[in-house]
XYZ file of C-alpha atoms in Angstrom:
643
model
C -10.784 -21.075 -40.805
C -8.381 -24.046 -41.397
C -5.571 -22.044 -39.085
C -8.395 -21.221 -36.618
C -8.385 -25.060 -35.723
C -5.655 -25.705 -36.258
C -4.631 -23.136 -33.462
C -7.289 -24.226 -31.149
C -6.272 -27.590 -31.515
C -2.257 -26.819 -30.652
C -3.684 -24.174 -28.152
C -5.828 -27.350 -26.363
C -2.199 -29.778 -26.645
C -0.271 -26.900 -25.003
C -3.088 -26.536 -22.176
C -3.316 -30.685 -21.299
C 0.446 -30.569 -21.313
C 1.496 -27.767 -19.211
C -1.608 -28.955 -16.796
C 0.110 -32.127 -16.826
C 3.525 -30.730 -15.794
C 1.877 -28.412 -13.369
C 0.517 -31.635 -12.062
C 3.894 -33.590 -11.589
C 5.285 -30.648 -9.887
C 2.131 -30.874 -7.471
C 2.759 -34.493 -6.858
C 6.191 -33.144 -5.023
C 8.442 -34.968 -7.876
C 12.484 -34.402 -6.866
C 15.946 -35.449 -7.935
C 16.051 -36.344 -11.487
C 11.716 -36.562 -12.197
C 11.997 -32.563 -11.673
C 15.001 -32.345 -13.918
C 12.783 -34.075 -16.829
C 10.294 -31.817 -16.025
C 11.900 -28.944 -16.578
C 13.470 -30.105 -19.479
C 10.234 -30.576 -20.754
C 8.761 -27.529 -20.473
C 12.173 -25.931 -22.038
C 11.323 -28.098 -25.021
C 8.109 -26.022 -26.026
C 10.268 -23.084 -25.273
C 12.506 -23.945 -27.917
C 9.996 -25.322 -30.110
C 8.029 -22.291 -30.048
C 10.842 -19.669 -30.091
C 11.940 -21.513 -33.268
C 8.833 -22.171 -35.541
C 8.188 -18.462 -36.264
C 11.572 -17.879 -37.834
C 10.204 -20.996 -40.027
C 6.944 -19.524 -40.739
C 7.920 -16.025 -41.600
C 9.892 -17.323 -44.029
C 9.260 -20.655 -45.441
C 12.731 -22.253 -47.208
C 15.234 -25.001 -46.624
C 17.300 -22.416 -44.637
C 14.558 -21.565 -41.954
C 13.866 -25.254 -42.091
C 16.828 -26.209 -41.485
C 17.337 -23.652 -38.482
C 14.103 -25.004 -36.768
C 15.122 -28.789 -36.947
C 18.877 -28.245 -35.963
C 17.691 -25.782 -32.779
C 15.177 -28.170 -31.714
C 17.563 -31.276 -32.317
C 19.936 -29.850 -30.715
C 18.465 -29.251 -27.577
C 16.666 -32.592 -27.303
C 19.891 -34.383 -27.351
C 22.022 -31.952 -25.581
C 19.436 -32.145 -23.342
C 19.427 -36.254 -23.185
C 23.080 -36.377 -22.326
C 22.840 -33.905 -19.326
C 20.171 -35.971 -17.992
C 21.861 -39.185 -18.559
C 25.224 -37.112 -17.112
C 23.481 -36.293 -14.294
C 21.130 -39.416 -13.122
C 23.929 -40.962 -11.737
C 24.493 -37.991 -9.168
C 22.418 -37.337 -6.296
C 19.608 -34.745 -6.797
C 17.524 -34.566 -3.744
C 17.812 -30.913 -3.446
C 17.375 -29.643 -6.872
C 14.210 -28.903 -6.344
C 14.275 -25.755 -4.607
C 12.238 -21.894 -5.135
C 15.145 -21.168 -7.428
C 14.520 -24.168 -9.724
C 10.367 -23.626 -9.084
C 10.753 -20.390 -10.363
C 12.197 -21.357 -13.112
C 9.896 -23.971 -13.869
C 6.974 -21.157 -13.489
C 8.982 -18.512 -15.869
C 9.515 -21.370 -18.692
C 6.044 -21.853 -18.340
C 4.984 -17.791 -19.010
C 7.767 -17.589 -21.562
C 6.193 -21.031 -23.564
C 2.981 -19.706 -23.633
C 4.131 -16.000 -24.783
C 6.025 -17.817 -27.520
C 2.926 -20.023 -28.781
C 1.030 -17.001 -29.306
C 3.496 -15.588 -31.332
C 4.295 -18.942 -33.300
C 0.159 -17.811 -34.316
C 1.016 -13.958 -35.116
C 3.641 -15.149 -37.421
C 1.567 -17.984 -39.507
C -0.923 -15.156 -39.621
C 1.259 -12.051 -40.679
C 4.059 -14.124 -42.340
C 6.674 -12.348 -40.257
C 8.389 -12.146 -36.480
C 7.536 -10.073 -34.319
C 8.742 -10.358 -30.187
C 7.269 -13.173 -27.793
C 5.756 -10.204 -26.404
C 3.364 -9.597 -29.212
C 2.782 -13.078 -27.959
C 0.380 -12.143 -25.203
C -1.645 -10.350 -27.435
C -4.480 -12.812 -28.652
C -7.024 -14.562 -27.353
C -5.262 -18.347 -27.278
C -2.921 -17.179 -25.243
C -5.139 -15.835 -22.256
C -6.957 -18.908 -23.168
C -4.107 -21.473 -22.272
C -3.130 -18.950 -19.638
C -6.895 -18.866 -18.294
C -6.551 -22.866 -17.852
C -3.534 -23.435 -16.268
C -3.920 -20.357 -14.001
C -7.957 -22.342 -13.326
C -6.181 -25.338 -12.865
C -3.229 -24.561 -10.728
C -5.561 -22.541 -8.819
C -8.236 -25.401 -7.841
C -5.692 -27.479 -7.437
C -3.159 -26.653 -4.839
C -6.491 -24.284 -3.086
C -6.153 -26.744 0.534
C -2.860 -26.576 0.261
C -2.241 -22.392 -0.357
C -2.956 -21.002 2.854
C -4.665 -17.628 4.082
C -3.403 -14.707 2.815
C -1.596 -15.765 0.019
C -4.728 -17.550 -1.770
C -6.680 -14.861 -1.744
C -4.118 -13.090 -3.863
C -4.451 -15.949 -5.807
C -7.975 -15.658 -6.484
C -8.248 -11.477 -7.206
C -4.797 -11.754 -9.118
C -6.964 -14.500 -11.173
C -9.492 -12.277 -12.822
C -7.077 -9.468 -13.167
C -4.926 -11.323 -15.807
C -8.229 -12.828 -17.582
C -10.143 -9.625 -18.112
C -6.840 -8.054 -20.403
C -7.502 -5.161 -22.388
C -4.808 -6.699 -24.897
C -7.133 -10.119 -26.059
C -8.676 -8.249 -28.578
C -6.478 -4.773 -28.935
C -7.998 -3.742 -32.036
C -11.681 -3.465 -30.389
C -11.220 0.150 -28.434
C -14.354 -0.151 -27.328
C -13.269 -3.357 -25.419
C -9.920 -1.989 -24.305
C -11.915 1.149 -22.308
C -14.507 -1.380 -21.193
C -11.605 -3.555 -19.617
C -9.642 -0.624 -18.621
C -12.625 0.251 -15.886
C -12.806 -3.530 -14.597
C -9.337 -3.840 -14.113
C -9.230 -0.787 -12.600
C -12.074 -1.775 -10.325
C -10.597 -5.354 -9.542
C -6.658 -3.857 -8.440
C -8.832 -1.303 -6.325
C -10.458 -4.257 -4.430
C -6.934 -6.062 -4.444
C -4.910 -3.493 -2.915
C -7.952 -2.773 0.080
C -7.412 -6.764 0.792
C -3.586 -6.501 0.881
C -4.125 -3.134 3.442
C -6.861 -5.147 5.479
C -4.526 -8.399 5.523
C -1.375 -6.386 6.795
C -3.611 -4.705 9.081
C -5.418 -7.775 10.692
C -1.549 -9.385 11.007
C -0.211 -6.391 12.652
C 0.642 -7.931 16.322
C 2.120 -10.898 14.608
C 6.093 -10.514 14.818
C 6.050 -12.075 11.002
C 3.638 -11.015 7.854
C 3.339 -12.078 4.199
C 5.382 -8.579 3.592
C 7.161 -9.599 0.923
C 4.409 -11.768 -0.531
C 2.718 -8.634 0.016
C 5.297 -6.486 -2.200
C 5.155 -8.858 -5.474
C 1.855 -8.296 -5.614
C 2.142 -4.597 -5.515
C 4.705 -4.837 -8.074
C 2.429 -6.770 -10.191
C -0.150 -4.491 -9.999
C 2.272 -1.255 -10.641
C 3.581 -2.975 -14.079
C -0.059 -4.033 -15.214
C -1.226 0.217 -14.736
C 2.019 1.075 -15.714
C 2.017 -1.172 -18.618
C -2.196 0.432 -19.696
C -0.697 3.702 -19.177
C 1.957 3.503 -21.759
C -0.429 2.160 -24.164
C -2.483 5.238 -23.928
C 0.246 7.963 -24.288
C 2.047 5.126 -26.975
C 0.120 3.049 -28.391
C 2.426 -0.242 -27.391
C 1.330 -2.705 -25.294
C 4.903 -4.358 -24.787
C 5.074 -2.915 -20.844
C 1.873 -4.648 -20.273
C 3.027 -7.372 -22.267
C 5.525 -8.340 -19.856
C 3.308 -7.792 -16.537
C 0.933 -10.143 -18.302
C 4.065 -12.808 -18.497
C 5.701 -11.302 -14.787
C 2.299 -12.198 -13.023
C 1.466 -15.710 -14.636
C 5.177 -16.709 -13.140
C 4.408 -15.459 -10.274
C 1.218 -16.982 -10.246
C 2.554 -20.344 -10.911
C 5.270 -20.065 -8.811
C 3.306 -18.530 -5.403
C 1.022 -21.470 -5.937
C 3.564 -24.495 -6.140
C 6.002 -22.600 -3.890
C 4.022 -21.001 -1.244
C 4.219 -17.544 -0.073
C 7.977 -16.079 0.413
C 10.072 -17.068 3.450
C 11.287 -13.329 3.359
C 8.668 -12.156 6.389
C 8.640 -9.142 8.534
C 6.302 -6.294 10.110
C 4.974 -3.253 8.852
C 4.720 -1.792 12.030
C 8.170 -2.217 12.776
C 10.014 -1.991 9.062
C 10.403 1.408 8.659
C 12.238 0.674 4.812
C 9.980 -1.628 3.954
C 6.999 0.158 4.702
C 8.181 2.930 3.438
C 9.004 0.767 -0.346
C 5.751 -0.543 0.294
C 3.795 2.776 0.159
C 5.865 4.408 -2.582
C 5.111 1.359 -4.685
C 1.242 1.960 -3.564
C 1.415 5.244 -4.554
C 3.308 5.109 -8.102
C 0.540 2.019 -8.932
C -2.032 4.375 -7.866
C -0.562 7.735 -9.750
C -1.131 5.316 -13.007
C -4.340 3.773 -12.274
C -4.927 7.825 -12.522
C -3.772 8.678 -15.538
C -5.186 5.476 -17.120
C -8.715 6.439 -15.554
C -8.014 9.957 -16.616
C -7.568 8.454 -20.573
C -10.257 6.118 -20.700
C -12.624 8.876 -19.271
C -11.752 11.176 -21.731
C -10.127 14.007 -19.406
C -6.810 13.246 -20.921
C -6.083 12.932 -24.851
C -4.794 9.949 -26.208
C -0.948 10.534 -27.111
C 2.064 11.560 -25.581
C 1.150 15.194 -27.419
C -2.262 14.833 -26.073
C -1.446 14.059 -22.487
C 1.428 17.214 -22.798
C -1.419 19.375 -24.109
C -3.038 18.352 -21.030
C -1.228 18.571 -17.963
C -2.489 21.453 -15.564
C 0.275 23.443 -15.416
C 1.667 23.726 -18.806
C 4.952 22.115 -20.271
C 8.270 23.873 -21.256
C 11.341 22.755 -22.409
C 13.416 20.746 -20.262
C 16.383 22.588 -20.298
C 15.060 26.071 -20.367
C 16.088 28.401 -17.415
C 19.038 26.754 -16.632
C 17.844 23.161 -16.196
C 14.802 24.436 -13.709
C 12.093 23.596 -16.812
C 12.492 19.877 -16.201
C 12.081 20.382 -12.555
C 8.788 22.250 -13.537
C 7.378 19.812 -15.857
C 7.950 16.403 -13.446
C 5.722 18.625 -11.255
C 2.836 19.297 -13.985
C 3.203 15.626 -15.119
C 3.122 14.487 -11.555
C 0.211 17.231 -9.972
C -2.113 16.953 -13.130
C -2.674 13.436 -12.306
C -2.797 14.087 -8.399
C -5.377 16.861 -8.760
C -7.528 14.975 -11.062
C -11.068 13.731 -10.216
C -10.388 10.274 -11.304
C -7.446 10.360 -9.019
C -9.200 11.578 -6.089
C -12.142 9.428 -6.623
C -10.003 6.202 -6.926
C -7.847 7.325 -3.583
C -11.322 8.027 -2.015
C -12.483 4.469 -3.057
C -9.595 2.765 -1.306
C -9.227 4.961 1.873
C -12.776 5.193 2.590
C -13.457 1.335 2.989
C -10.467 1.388 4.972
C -11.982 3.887 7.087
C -15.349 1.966 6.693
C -13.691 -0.875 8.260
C -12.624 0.632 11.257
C -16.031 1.943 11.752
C -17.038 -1.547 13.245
C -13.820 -0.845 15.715
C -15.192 2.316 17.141
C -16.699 2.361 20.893
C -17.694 6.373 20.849
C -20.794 7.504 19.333
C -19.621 10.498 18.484
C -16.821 9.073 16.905
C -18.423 6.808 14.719
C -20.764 9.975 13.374
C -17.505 12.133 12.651
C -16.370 9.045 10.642
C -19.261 8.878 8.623
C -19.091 12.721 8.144
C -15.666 12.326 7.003
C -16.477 9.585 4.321
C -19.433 11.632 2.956
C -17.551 15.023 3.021
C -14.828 13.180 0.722
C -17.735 11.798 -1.374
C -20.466 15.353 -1.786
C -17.624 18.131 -0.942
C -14.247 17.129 -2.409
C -15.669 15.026 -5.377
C -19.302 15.471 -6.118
C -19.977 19.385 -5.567
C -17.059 20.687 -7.447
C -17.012 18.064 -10.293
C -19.897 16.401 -11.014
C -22.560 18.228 -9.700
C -25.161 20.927 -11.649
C -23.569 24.144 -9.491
C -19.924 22.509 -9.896
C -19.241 25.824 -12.006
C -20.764 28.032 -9.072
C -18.907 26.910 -5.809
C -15.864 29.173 -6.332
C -18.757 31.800 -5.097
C -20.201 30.325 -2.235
C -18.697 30.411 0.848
C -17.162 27.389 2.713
C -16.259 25.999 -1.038
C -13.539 27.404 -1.595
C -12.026 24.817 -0.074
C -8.031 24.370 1.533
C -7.319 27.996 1.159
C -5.639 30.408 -1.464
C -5.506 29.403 -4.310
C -7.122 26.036 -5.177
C -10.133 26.605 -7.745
C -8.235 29.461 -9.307
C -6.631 32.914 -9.672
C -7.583 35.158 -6.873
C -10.403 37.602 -8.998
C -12.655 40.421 -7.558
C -15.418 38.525 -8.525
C -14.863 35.390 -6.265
C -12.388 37.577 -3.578
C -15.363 38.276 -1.405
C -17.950 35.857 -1.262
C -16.078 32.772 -2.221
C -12.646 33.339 -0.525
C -12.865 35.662 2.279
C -16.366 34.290 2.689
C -15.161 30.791 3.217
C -12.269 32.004 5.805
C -14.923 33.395 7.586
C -17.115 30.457 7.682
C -14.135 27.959 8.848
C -13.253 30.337 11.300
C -16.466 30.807 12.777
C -16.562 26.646 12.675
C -13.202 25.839 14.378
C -13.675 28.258 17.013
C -17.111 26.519 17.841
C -16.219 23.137 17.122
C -12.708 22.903 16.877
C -10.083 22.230 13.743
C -11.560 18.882 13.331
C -14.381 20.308 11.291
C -11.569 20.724 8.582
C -8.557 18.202 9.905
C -10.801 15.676 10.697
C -13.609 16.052 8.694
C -14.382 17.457 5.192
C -10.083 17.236 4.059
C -9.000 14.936 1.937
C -6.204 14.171 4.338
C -8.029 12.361 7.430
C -9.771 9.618 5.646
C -6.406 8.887 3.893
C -5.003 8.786 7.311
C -7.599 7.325 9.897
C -8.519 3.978 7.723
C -7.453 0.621 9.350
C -4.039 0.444 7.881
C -2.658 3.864 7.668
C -4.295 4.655 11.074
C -1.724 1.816 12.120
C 1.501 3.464 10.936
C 1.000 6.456 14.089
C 3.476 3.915 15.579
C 6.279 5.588 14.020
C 4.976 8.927 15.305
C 7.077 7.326 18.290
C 9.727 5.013 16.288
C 11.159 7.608 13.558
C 13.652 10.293 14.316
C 11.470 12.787 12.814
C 8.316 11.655 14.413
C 9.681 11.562 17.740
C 10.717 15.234 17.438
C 7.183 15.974 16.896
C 5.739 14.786 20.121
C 3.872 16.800 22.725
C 1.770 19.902 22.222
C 5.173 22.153 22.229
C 5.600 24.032 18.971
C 9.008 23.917 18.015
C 10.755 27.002 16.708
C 11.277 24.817 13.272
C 7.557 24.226 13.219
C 6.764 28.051 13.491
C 9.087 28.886 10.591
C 7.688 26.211 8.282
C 4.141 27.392 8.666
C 5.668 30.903 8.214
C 7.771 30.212 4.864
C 3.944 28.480 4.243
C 1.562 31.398 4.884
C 3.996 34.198 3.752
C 4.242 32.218 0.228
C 0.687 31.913 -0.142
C 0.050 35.649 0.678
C 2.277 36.804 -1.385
C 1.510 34.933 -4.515
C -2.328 35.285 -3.835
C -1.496 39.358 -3.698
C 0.671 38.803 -6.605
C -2.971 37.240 -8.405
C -4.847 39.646 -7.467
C -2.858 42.246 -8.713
C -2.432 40.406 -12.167
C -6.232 40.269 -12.240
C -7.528 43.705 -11.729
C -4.143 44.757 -14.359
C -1.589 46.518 -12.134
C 1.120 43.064 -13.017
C 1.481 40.657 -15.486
C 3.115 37.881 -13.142
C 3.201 34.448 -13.825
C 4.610 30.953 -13.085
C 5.807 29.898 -16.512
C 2.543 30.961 -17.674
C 0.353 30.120 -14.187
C -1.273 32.290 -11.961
C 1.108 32.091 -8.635
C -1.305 30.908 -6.338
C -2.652 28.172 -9.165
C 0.963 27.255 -9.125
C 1.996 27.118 -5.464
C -1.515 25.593 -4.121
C -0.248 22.536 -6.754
C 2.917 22.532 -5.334
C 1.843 22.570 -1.912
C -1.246 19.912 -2.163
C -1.036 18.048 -5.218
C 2.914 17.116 -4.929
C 4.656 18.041 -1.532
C 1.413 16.799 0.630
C 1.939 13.055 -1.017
C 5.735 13.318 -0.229
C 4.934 13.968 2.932
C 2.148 11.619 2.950
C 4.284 8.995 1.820
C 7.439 9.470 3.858
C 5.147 8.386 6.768
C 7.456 5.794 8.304
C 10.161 8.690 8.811
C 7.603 11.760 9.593
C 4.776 9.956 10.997
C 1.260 9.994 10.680
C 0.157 13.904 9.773
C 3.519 15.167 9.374
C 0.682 18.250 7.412
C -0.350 18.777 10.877
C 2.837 18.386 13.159
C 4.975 19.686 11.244
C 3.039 23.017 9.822
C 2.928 22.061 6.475
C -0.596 23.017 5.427
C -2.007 26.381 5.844
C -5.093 25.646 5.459
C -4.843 23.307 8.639
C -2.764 25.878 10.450
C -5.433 28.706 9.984
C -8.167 26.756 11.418
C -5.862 25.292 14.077
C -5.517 28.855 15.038
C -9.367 29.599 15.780
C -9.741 25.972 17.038
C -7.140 26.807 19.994
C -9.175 30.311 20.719
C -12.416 28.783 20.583
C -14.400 25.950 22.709
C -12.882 22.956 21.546
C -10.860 20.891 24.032
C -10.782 17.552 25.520
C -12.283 17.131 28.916
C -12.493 14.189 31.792
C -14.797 12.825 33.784
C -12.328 12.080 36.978
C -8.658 13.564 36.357
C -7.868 11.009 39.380
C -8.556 7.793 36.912
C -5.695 9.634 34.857
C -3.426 9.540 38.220
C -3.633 5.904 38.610
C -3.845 4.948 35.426
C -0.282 3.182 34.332
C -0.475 2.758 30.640
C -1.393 5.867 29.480
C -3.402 4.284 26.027
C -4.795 7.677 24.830
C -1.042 9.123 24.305
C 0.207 5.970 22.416
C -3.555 6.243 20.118
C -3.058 9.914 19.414
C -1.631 10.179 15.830
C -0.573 13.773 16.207
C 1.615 12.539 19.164
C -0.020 14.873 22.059
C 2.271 13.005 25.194
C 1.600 15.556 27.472
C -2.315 14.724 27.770
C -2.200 12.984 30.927
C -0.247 15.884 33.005
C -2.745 18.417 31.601
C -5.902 16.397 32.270
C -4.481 15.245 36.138
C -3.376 19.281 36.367
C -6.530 21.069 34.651
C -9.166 18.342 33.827
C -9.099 19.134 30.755
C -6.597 19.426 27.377
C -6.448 21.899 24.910
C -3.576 22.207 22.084
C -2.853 23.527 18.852
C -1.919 20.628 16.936
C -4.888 19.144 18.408
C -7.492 18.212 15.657
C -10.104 15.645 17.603
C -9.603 12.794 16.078
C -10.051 11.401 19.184
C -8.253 8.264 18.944
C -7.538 9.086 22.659
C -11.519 8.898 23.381
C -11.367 4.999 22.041
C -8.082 4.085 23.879
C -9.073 4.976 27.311
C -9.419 1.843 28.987
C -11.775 3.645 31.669
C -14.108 6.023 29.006
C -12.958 8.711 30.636
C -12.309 11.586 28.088
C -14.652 13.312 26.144
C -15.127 15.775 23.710
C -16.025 19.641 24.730
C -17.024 22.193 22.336
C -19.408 24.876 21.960
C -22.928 22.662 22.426
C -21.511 21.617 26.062
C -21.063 25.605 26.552
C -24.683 26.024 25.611
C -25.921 23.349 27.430
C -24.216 24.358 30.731
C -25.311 28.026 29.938
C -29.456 26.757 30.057
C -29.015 24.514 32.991
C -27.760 27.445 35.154
């Protein structure tokens, strides 16, 4: 009890004093005033990085070691002021120095807490095993407060509201009391929670900036990498044990803290729209963040077992040695570490979070009726048919059987077996055909797959600018197929067939084929949806926006893209004449499959009808004159009764 105050009492010092320096810094102090400053807060550096070696072992020598160090610095420290006041110093304080300032501050705090581990456990440990107790968060809780509520006027819009979610994030830390596993899951889920609402306000602030010529991009980008070491750092814990990664985000994001606060947001600026590497970083960043957040959601809910053996003895497609046929194993297990996580609920269900209030957002955007139902279709369809039904629901262990679930083709809820062959997988191509030739390929592409609301939210929708901008993209324009396209979707389908024949032979006993112990179309569908779709997904700044679509990657899209071109589905106009005159031609620039050829066909036929076209109808909200509209089969009926 007598250390306990003793530690609140040099955890309340440390607080009042760093405050205090935070506050000088605030008043704008320069030249030599900064120079004290800092020299300052490098004194409880020292003093803290030295007083464990004392405490873990109390004699003259460790004494000794802790008074020399600390005298040392104090008057080496002296004499380079005193050296230096008569110089002029009006530009030493500068984002270098600030930073500084803000990573001495981190590092001081880090090294108090583990001044307490090593009265307590009579031994040193690493200022990392700093940031695990309670008095740290506690000092860090008050100067973050503080700094906050202080400079608030003076941060300006967007970079205080990172201030304020990053604020929470680094209280509520799994590691104040990482003994208490109840309290680690517990924190795990708000954390979680919290970075999802953080990363939809970093897509929504990009988004609303979009026209301007500079954005917080970079600003942007720290945060993202704050949030990727803080998952990344929860995630090692649970296949380790060691909170050391998370350790260090803990001390990476109070510096940054500090310094975005007393700094201001970076003077590196760009546009998203227009950055094609930087967006590109930016949603590979996203991405890798997310693929923890995962697999830490995947642990704390129990689908994964704690420990690196655990989480091997759990990954979808098996694990082999590295090295085994000829190199090729390691290949195979990056793709079961990488898929398993991918194809999990928890995955799916935090993407779905995210994406959907994106998509929610641009709801409130939308001028067409229509339009606005097929976005709330596609936000519930994500929500009852790709989570709910097949995961959490009482028949979740009966939809491989009934038609229409059986959902993206061959080969996603398992081997291809008599019993489901019929019902659940012919059944359901029979179904989706029957529904894209009435209604088009929207009632997959831009409906119930997981792949428009991750693409038709406010931010991602955005990126269809590169459709026109990247290389790759800009081969992709028009309604044309190219000969490339054709053979992709080929090498596509013919895989799929195969392997699902291969299955089904397997299963009724004529072979024993597998993939390293998978059945082929388990395999290939994980290949093809759970890791090549989020390549593609990701390499949006060079494809464009669905690359799955333009560029024949998914079958599942192809098929119904197929009876969507036979069937009624088309776009229509009202007056092919307003198309004539009209100069800007909005609905080809909107269209994030790239259809350029719309206006010829609608001034030609009245009308437009294309493979790759899946009704999104972005092209129905850009008209500046309303003047396309959806056709399909209920127009066919309708002009069938009124003749």
């Amino acid at each position: 009890m007598e250390f306990n105050l003793i530690f609140v009492l040099i955890a309340t010092l440390m607080t009042a004093f760093s405050i205090y320096l935070i506050y000088l810094i605030k008043k704008g102090i320069n030249g030599l005033g900064f120079l004290v400053v800092l020299y300052l807060a490098g004194s409880m550096v020292v003093m803290f990085a030295t007083l464990p070696i004392f405490f873990s072992t109390q004699n003259k020598i460790t004494e000794a070691i802790t008074l020399l160090a600390n005298s040392f610095y104090m008057i080496l420290g002296l004499f380079a002021i005193l050296a230096l006041s008569k110089k002029k110093l009006d530009n030493v304080r500068n984002s270098y120095t600030l930073f500084l300032f803000a990573v001495i501050m981190a590092i001081s705090e880090a090294l108090m807490g583990e001044t307490f581990y090593s009265i307590e456990t009579k031994t040193i440990g690493n200022p990392l095993l700093g940031v695990e107790n309670y008095y740290y968060f506690a000092v860090m809780a008050s100067e973050m407060l503080f700094t906050l509520v202080y400079f608030f006027k003076q941060t300006s819009y967007p970079l205080r509201e990172f201030l304020i979610i990053l604020l929470p994030l680094m209280i509520i830390s799994p590691v104040i009391f990482p003994s208490n596993s109840t309290y680690i899951y517990d924190t795990t889920w708000v954390s979680s929670s919290l970075m999802i609402i953080g990363t939809i306000v970093i897509y929504e602030t990009l988004y609303r900036s979009r026209l301007k010529q500079n954005q917080e991009t970079m600003t942007s980008f720290e945060l993202m990498i704050i949030y990727t070491l803080m998952m990344a750092g929860e995630f090692m814990f649970f296949l380790t044990g060691i909170w050391y990664l998370f350790d260090f985000s803990m001390i990476t994001g109070m510096s940054w803290f500090i310094f975005r606060a007393i700094a201001g947001p970076s003077k590196i600026k760009g546009n998203y729209v227009r950055d094609t590497k930087w967006t590109f970083a930016f949603i590979f960043l996203t991405f890798v963040m997310e693929w923890f957040m995962g697999g830490v959601l995947d642990f704390a809910s129990g689908v994964f077992s704690s420990g690196l053996s655990g989480f091997m003895s759990s990954l979808a497609l098996g694990y082999v040695s590295p090295t085994s046929y000829f190199g090729l194993g390691s290949l195979f297990d990056f793709l079961s570490i990488v898929s398993t996580i991918t194809g999990s609920v928890w995955f799916l269900l935090m993407m779905g979070t995210e994406m959907g209030m994106l998509a929610v957002f641009r709801i409130k955007d939308l001028k067409n009726t229509e339009n606005k139902i097929r976005f709330i279709l596609m936000i519930t369809a994500y929500a009852v048919y790709t989570i709910y039904l097949p995961s959490f629901s009482p028949i979740a262990s009966k939809v491989q059987y009934i038609p229409y679930m059986w959902s993206m083709g061959l080969g996603t809820l398992g081997p291809v077996s008599p019993s489901v062959l019929l019902t659940g997988i012919i059944g359901t191509y029979i179904v989706s055909a029957g529904l894209s030739f009435l209604f088009g390929s929207r009632q997959i592409c831009s409906v119930t797959c997981t792949a428009p609301l991750m693409y038709q939210g406010t931010f991602y929708d955005s990126l269809k600018t590169f459709n026109r901008t990247s290389k790759l993209g800009r081969k992709t324009l028009s309604s044309r197929l190219k000969s490339w396209f054709k053979i992709i979707t080929g090498i596509v389908w013919g895989s799929l067939l195969a392997m699902a024949l291969i299955s089904y032979l397997d299963q009724i006993g004529v072979l024993n084929i597998t993939v390293l112990g998978n059945d082929p179309t388990v395999f290939l569908y994980s290949f093809y949806f759970n890791f090549l779709w989020y390549v593609v997904f990701i390499s949006i700044p060079f494809m464009g926006t669905y690359a799955c679509v333009t560029q024949g990657w998914c079958s599942w899209g192809a098929f119904n893209q197929f009876f969507g071109r036979l069937g009624f589905f088309r776009l229509k106009v009202r007056d092919p004449q307003q198309c004539v005159k009209c100069k800007t031609k909005d609905c080809t620039k909107a269209c994030p499959v790239g259809l350029t050829d719309m206006p010829g066909n609608f001034i030609k036929k009245g009308e437009f009808k294309a493979y790759k076209c899946v009704g999104v109808g972005d092209c129905v909200e850009a008209c500046p004159y309303d003047n396309i509209f959806f056709y399909d089969v209920r127009h066919k009926i309708r002009k069938l009764f009124n003749h």
